Short mmCIF file of C-alpha atoms in Angstrom, two decimals:
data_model
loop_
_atom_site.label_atom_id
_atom_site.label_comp_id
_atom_site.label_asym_id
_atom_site.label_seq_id
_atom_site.Cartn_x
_atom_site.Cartn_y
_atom_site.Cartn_z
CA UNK A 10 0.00 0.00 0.00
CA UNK A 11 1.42 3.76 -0.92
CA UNK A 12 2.06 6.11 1.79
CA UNK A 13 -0.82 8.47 0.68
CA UNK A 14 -3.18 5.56 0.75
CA UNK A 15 -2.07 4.65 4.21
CA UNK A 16 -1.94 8.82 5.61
CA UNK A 17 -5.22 9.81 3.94
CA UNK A 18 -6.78 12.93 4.96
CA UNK A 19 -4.97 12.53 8.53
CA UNK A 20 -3.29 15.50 9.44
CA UNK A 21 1.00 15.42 8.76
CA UNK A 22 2.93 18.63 9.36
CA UNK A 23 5.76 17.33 6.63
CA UNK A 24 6.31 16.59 2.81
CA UNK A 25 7.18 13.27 1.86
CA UNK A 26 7.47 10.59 -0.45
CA UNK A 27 5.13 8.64 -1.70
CA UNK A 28 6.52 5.20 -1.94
CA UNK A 29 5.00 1.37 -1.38
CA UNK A 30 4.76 -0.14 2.62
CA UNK A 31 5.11 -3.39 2.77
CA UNK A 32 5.38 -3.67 6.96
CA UNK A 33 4.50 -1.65 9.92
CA UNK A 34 6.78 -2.42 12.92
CA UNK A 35 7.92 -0.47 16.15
CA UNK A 36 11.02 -2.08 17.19
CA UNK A 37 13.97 -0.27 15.32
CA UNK A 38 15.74 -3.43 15.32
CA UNK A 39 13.86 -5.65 13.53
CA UNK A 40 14.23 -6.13 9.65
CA UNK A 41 11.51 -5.44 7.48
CA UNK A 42 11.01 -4.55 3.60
CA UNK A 43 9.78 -1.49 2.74
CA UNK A 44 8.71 -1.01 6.11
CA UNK A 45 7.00 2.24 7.65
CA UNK A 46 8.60 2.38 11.90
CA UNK A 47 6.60 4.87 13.88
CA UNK A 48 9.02 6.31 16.54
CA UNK A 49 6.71 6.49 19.72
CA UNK A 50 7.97 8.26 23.07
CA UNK A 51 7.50 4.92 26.04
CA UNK A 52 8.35 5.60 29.76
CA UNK A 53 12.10 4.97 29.46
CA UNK A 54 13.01 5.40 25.93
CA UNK A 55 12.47 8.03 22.88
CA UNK A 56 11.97 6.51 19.53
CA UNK A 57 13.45 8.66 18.11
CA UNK A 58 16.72 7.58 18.90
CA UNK A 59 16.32 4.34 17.24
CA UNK A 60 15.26 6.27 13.37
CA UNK A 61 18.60 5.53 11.93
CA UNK A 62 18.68 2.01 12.91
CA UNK A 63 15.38 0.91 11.85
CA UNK A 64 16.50 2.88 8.33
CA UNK A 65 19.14 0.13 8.67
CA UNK A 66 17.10 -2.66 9.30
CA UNK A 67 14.35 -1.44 6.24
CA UNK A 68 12.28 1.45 6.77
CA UNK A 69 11.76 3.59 4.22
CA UNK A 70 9.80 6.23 6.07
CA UNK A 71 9.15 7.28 9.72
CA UNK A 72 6.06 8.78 11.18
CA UNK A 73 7.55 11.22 13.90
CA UNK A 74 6.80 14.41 16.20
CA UNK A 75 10.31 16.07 14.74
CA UNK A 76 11.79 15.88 11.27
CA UNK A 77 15.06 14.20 11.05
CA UNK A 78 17.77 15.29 8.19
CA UNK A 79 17.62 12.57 5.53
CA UNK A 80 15.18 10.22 6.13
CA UNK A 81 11.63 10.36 4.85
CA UNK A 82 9.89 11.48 7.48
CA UNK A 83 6.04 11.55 8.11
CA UNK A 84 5.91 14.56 11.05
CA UNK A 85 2.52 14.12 13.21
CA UNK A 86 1.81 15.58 16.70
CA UNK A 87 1.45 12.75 18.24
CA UNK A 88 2.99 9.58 16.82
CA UNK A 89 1.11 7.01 18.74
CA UNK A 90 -2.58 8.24 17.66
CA UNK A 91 -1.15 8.04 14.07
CA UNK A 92 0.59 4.77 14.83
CA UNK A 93 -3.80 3.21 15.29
CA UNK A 94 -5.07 5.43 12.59
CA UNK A 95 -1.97 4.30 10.29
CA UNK A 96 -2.28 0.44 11.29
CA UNK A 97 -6.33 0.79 10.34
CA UNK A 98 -6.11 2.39 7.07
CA UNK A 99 -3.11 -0.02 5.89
CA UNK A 100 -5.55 -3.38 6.81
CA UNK A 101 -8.72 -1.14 4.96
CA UNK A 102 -10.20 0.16 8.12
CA UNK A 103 -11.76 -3.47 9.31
CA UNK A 104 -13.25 -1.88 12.18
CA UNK A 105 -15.41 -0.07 10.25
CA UNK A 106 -17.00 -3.88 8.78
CA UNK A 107 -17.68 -5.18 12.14
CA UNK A 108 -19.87 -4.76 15.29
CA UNK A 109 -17.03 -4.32 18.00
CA UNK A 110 -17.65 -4.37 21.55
CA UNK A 111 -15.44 -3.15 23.93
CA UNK A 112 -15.24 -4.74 27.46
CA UNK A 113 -13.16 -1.54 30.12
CA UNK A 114 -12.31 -2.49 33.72
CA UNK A 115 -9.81 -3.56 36.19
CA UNK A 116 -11.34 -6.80 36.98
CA UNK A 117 -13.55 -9.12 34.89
CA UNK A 118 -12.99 -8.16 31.11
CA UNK A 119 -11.72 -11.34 29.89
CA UNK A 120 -14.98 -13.29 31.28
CA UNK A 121 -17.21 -10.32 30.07
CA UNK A 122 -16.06 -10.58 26.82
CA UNK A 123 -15.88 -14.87 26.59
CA UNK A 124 -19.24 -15.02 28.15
CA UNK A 125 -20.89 -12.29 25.55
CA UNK A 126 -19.28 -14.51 23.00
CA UNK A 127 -20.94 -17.45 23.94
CA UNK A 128 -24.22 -15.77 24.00
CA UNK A 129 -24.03 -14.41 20.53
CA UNK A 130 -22.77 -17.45 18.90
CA UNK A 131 -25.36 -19.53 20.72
CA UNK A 132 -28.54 -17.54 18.77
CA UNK A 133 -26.52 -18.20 15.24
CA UNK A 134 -24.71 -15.03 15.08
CA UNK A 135 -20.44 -15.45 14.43
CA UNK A 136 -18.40 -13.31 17.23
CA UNK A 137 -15.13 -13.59 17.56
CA UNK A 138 -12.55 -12.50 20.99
CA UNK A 139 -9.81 -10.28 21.42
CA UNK A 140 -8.09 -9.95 24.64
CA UNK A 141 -5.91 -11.76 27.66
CA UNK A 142 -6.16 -15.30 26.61
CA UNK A 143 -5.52 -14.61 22.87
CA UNK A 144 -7.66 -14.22 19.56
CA UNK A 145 -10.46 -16.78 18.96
CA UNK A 146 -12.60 -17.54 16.44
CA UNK A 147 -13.71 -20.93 14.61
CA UNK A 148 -11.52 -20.62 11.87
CA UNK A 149 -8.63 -18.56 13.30
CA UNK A 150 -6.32 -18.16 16.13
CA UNK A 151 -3.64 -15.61 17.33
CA UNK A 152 -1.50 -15.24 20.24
CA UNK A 153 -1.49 -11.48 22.16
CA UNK A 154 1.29 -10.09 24.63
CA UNK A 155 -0.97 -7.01 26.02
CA UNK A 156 -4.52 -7.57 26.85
CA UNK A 157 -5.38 -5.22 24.28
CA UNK A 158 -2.71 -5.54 21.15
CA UNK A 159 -0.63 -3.14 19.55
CA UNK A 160 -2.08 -1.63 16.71
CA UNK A 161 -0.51 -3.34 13.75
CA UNK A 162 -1.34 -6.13 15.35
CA UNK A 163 -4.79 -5.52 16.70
CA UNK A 164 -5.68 -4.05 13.13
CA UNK A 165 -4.26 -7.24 11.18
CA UNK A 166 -6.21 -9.63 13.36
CA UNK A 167 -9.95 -7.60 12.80
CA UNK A 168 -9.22 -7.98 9.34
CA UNK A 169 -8.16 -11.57 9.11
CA UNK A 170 -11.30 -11.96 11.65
CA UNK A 171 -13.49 -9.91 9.06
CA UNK A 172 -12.38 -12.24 6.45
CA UNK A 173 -13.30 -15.15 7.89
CA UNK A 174 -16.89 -14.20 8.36
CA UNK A 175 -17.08 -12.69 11.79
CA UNK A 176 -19.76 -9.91 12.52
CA UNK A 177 -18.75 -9.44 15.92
CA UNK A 178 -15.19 -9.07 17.77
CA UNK A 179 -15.80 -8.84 21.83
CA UNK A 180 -12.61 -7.12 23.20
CA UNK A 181 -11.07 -6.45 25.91
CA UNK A 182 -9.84 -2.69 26.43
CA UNK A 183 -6.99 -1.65 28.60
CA UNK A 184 -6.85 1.21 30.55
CA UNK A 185 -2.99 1.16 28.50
CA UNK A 186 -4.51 0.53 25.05
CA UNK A 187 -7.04 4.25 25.89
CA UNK A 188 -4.09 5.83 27.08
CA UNK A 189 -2.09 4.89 24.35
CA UNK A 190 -5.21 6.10 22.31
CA UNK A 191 -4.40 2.19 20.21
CA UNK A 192 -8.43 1.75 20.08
CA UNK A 193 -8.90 5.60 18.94
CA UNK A 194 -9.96 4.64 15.20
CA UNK A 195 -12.82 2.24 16.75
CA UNK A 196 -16.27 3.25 17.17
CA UNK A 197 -17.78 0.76 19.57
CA UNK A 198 -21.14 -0.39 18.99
CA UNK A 199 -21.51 -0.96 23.01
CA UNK A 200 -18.84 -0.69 25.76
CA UNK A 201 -19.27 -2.08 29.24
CA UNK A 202 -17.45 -0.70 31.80
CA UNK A 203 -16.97 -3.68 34.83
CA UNK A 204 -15.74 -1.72 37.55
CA UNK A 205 -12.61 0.05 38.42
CA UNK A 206 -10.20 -0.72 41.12
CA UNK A 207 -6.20 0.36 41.95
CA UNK A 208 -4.17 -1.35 39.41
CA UNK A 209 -1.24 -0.39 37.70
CA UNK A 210 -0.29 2.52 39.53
CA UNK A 211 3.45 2.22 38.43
CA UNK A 212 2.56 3.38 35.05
CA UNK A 213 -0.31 5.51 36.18
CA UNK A 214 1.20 6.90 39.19
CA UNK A 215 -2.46 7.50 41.03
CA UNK A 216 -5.51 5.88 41.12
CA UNK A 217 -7.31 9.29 39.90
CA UNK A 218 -5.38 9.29 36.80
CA UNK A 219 -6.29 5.68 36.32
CA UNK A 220 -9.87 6.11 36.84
CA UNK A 221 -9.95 8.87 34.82
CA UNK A 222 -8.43 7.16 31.68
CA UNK A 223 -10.70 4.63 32.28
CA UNK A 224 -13.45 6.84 31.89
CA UNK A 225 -12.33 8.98 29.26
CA UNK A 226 -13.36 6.85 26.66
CA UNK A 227 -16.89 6.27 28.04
CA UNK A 228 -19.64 8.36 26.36
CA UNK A 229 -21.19 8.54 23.79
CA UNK A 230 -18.88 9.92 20.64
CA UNK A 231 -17.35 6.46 21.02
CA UNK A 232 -20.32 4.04 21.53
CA UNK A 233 -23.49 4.01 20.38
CA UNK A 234 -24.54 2.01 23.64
CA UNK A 235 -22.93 2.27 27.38
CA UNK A 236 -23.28 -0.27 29.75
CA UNK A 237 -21.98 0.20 33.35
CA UNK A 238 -21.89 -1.45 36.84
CA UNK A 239 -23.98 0.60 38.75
CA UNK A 240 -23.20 -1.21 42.13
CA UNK A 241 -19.61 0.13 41.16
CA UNK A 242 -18.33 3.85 42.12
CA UNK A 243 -16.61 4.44 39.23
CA UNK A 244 -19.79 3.05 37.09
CA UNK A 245 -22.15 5.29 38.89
CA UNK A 246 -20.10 8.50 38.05
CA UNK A 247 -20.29 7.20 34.48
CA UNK A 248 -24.26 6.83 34.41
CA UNK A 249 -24.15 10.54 36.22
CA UNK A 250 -22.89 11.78 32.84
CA UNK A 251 -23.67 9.68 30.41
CA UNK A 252 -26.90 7.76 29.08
CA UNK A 253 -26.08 4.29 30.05
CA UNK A 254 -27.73 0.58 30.66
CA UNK A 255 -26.93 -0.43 34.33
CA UNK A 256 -26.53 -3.87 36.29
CA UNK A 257 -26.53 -4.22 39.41
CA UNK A 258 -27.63 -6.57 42.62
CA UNK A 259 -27.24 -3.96 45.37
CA UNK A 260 -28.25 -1.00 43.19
CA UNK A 261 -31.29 0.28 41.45
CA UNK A 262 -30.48 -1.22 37.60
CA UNK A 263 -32.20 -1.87 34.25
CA UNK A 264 -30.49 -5.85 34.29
CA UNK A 265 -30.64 -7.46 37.59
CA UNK A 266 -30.19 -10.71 39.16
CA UNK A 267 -32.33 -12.34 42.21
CA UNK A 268 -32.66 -15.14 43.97
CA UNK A 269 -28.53 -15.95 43.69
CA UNK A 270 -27.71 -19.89 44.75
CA UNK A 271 -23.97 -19.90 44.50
CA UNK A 272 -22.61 -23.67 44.55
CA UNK A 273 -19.78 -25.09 43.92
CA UNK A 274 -20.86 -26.56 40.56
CA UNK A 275 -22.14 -23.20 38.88
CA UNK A 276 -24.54 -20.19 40.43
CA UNK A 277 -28.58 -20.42 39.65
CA UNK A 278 -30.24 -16.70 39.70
CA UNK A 279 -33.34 -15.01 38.14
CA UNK A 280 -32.07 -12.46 35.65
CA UNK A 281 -34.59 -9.15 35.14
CA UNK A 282 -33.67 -7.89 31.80
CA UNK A 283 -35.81 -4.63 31.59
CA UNK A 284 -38.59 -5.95 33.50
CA UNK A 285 -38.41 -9.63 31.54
CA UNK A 286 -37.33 -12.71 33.49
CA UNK A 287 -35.17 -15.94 32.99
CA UNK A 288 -34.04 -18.12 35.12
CA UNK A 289 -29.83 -18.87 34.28
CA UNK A 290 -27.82 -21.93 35.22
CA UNK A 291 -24.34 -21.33 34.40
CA UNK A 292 -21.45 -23.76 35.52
CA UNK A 293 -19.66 -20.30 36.06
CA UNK A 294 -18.41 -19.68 40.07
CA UNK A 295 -18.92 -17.13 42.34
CA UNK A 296 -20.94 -14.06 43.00
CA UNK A 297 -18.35 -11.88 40.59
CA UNK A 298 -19.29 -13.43 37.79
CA UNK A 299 -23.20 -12.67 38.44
CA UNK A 300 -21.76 -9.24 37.86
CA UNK A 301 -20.05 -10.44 34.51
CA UNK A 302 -23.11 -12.44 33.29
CA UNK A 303 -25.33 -9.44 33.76
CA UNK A 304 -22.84 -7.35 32.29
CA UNK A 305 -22.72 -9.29 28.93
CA UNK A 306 -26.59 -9.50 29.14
CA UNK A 307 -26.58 -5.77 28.98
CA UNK A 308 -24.15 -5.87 26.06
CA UNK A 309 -26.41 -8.22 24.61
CA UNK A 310 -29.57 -6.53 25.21
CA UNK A 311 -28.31 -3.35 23.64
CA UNK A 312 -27.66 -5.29 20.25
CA UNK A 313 -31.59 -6.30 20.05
CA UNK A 314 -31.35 -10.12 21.67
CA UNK A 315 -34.23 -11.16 23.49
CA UNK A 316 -34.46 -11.86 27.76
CA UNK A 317 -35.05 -15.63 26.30
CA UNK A 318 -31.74 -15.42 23.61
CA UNK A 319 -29.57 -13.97 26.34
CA UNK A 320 -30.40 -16.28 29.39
CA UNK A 321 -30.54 -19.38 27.07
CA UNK A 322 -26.71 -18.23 25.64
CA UNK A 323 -25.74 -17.50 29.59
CA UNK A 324 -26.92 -20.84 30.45
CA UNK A 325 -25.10 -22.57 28.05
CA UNK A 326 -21.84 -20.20 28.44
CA UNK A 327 -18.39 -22.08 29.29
CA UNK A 328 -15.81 -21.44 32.23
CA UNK A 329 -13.42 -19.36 31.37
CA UNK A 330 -9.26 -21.26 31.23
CA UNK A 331 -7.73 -19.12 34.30
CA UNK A 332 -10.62 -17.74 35.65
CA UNK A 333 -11.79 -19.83 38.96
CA UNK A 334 -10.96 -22.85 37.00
CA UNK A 335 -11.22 -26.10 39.34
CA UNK A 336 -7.96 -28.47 38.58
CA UNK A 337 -8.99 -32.00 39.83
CA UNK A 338 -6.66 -32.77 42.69
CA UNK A 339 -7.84 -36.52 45.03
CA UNK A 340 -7.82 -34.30 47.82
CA UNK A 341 -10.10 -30.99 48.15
CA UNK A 342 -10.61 -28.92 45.72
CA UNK A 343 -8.09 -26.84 44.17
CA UNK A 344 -8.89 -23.75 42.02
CA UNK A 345 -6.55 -21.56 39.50
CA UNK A 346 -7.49 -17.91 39.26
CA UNK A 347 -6.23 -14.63 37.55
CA UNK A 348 -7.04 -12.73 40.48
CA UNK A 349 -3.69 -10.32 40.77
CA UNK A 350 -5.26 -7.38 42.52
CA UNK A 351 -6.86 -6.79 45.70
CA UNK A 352 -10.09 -6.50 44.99
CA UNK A 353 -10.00 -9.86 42.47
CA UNK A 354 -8.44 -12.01 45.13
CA UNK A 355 -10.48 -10.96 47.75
CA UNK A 356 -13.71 -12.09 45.53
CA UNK A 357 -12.13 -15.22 44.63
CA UNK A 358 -11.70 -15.92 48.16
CA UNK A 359 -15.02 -15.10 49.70
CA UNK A 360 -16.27 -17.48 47.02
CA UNK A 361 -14.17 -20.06 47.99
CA UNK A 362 -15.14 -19.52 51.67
CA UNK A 363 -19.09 -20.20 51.02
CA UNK A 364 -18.11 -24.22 49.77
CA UNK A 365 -15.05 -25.00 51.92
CA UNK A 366 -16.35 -27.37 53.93
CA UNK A 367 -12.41 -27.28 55.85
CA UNK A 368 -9.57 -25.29 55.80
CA UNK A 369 -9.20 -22.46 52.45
CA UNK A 370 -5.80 -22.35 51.65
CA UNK A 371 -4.62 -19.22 49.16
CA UNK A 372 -1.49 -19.21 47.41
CA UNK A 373 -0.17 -16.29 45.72
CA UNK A 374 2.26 -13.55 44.56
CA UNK A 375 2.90 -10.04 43.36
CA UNK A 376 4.12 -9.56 39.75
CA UNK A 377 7.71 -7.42 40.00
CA UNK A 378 7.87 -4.01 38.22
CA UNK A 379 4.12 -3.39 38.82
CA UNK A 380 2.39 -1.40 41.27
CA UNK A 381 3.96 -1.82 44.77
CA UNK A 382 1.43 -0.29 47.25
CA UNK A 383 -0.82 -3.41 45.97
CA UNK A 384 1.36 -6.14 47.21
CA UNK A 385 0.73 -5.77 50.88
CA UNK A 386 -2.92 -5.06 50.31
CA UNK A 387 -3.29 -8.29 48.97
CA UNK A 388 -0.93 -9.80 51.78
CA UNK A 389 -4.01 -8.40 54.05
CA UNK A 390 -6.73 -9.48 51.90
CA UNK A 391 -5.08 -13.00 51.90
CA UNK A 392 -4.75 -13.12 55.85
CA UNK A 393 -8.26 -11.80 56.76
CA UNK A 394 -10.20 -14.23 54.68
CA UNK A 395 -8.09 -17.56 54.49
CA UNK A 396 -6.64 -20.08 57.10
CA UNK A 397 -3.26 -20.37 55.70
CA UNK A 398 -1.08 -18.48 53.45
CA UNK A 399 1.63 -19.45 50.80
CA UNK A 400 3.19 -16.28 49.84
CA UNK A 401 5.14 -16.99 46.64
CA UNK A 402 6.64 -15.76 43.69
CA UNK A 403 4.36 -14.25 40.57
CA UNK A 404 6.15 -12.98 37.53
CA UNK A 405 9.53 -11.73 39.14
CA UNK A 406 10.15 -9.78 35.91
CA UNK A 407 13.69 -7.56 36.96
CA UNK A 408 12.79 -7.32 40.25
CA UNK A 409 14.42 -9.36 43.30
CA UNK A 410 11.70 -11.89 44.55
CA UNK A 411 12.34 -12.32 48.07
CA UNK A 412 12.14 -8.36 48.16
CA UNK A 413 8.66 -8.42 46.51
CA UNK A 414 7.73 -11.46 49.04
CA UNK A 415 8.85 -9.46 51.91
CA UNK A 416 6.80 -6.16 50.85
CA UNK A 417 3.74 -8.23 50.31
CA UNK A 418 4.60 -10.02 53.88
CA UNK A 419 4.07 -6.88 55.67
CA UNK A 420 0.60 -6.66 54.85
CA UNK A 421 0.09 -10.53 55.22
CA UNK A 422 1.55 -10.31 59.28
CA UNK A 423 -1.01 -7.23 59.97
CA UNK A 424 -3.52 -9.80 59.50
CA UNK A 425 -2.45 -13.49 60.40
CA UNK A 426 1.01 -15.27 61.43
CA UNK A 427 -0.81 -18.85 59.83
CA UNK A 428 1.64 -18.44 56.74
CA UNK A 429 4.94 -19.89 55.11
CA UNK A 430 6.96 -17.60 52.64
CA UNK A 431 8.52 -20.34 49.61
CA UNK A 432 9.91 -18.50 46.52
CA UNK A 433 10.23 -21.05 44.23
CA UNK A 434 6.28 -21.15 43.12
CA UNK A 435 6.57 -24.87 41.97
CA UNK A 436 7.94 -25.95 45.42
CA UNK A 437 5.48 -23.33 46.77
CA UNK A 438 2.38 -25.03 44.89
CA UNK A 439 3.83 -29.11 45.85
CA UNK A 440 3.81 -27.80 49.66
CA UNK A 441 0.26 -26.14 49.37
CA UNK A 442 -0.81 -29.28 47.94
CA UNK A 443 0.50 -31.75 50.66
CA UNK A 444 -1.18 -30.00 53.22
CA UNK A 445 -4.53 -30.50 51.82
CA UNK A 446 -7.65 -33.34 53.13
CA UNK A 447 -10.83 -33.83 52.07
CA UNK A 448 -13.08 -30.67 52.63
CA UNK A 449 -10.23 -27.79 52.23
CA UNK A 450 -9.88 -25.98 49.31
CA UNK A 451 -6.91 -24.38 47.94
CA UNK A 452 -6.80 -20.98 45.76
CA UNK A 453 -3.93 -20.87 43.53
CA UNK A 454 -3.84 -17.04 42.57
CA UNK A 455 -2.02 -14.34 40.34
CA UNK A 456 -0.98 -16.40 37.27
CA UNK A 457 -4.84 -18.01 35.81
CA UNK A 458 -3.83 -19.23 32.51
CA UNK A 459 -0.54 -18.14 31.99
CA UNK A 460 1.61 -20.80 30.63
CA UNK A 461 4.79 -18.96 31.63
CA UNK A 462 7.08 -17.08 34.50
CA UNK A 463 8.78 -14.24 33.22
CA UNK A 464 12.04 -13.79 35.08
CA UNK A 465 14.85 -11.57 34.17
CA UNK A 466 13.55 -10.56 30.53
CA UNK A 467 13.26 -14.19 29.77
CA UNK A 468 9.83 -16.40 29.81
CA UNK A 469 10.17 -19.61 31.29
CA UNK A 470 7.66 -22.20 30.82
CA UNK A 471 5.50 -22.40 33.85
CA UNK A 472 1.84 -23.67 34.35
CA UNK A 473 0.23 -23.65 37.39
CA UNK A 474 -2.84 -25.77 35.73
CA UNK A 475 -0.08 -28.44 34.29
CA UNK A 476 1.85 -28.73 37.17
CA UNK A 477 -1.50 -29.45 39.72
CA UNK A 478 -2.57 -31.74 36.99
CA UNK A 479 0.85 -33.59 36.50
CA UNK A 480 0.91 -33.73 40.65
CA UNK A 481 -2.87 -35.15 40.61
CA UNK A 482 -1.94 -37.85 38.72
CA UNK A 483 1.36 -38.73 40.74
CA UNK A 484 0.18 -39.36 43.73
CA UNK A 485 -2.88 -41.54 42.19
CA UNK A 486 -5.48 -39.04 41.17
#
């Protein structure tokens, strides 16, 4: 595609030349042909310090904020909003061809946006799923470092998606991906907005900045239809300003639930959906993802399905890999979850404290170079609700992990001294393990699905599912 194609009426402060792009990329050193590098500013790095190298490596023009002597330059004020616009137009603009719904929040996205999916493709329609756990969709497949890809990327898989038949693409939405304005091109035909929590205050600094670039991008010039938590702060402020559809169980809402059995083979409740009723039986756990069922039921609602449709597709929705998944163990029951915040784990555990018939056992860790002030929350979360504690290491990343043990620790003593500190996770997880009998249940937190550790820069293969499995089995399960 030619440069003026790919530019169109967007707004460049330079001349340049008009030549054929073959590849978008934004790592100066890898080697392209005919590629088109956007230079974007990150936290520790300026890109455009790395021009002359990706000119090495195959660029043959640079979208930039300042014009560099030599080298065909594409001068924008702001490189990243042109690095979306840029990756749409060069895949045709495929967001434009399909119904996209956008799923913003601290906790719950990625079961928002599977569940929704299930209910769409169970009334005949063909949705697709962009987010944590990867791209899905009958006929394709795609693997995703961020929860919300990079544009190139995220533009190359709605296309391929488009394609392959897909009217709908549920996706998840990162409070990154709206700061780093990668969903900007994307008019949403709903957004649901979870609930909003403190997370990722090292990149955010403050949980007001977070919460307000979680909100920025709900109202209506980006959605035609808002859907919002009203039992959350955050998704009250929201319906304040904007024309929404609310859940709720505590709160006044237009989609509510009654009548909640939670068990620990699925939850049973009576779904209002603007005054209709249906009765769900999902084999999803826990009162959280009431929240997320209603949620996509909104989402649902707001694209025309029926009280019936909806509660028919909840009923027949799937657990989520990760997300409260029971791992068969012969002795209690032992559950993986994503649950890396304070506010997830403490969710997960209250669950898990309703059917443990013995002692509930969490296991868990802090990720390194991630917000610090969280990890003794959740040391105090962990210690107020379970009987024992296995504080453990997460995804280290650069960080020492003793030092992000001990941080977490000093939340975890305000609240209990029934705890044992083992870094290793896979000794962490065998000792967990041995100590459970019949009745107990264990929580095994922070990683969900992940099917790696990430220490020092490198990704080592690590399961937390595979290794419970591989442990059931040894010991005669």
């Amino acid at each position: 595609m030619r440069i003026k194609q790919i530019v169109g009426d967007y707004p460049v402060k330079s001349e340049y030349r008009d030549l054929e792009i073959e590849e978008l990329f934004i790592f100066s050193g890898k080697k392209v042909r005919n590629g088109l590098f956007f230079a974007l500013s990150g936290e520790s790095s300026d890109g455009e310090n790395f021009i002359d190298e990706a000119v090495k490596n195959g660029a043959v023009a640079v979208v930039c904020e300042k014009e560099k002597a030599g080298v065909n330059c594409i001068v924008v004020d702001d490189a990243r909003k042109a690095y979306a616009f840029f990756s749409a137009a060069f895949y045709d603009n495929p967001q434009k061809k399909l119904k996209i719904i956008g799923a913003v929040g601290t906790n719950g996205k990625t079961t928002v946006c599977r569940v929704l999916r299930d209910i769409l493709n169970s009334n005949g329609f063909r949705a697709a799923v962009i987010g944590t756990l990867g791209v899905s969709y009958p006929s394709f497949s795609g693997a995703t470092s961020h929860t919300t890809p990079d544009p190139h990327l995220l533009y190359y898989y709605l296309d391929e998606l488009y394609k392959r038949g897909a009217e709908y693409v549920v996706m998840e939405v990162s409070a990154h991906a709206i700061a780093q304005k990668k969903v900007d091109p994307i008019f949403f035909s709903v957004l649901v907005f979870t609930n909003c929590t403190p997370d990722h205050l090292d990149y955010f600094k403050t949980f007001s900045v977070y919460e307000s670039v979680k909100t920025s991008i709900m109202n209506k010039t980006r959605a035609e239809f808002l859907v919002v938590n009203a039992d959350d702060e955050t998704g009250r402020k929201i319906a304040r300003k904007e024309p929404a559809i609310t859940y709720g169980i505590k709160t006044p809402s237009d989609v509510f639930a009654v009548n909640i059995k939670e068990t620990a083979d699925g939850l049973c409740y009576i779904m209002n959906v603007f005054d209709k009723l249906y009765e769900v039986k999902t084999p999803l756990l826990g009162l959280f993802n009431v929240y997320n069922g209603l949620a996509a039921a909104c989402a649902a609602a707001a694209l025309g399905l029926s009280a019936e449709q909806i509660g028919r597709g909840l009923s027949s929705s799937k657990r989520v890999p990760g997300r409260m998944e029971e791992v068969f163990y012969p002795r209690g029951k032992v559950f993986v979850d994503y649950a890396h915040t304070p506010d997830g784990l403490e969710k997960s555990l209250l669950f898990l404290r309703k059917i443990c018939k013995g002692n509930l056992y969490c296991l868990f860790g802090c990720g390194g170079n991630r917000d610090e002030e969280k990890r003794p929350a959740m040391g105090r979360v962990a210690g107020d609700i379970a009987d024992f504690v296995i504080l453990t290491s997460d995804n280290p990343r650069y960080e020492d992990p003793m030092l992000i043990i001990r941080r977490a620790e000093t939340g975890l003593r305000e609240s209990t001294r029934d705890y044992v500190c083992i870094e290793n996770r896979e000794t962490a997880i065998k000792y967990a393990l041995n100590m459970l009998c019949d009745g107990d249940c264990l929580l095994v937190a922070g990683k969900g699905a992940e099917e790696y550790q990430e220490i020092m820069g490198i990704k080592h293969y690590f399961s937390d599912k595979r290794l419970i499995t591989e442990l059931a089995k040894e010991c005669g399960g």
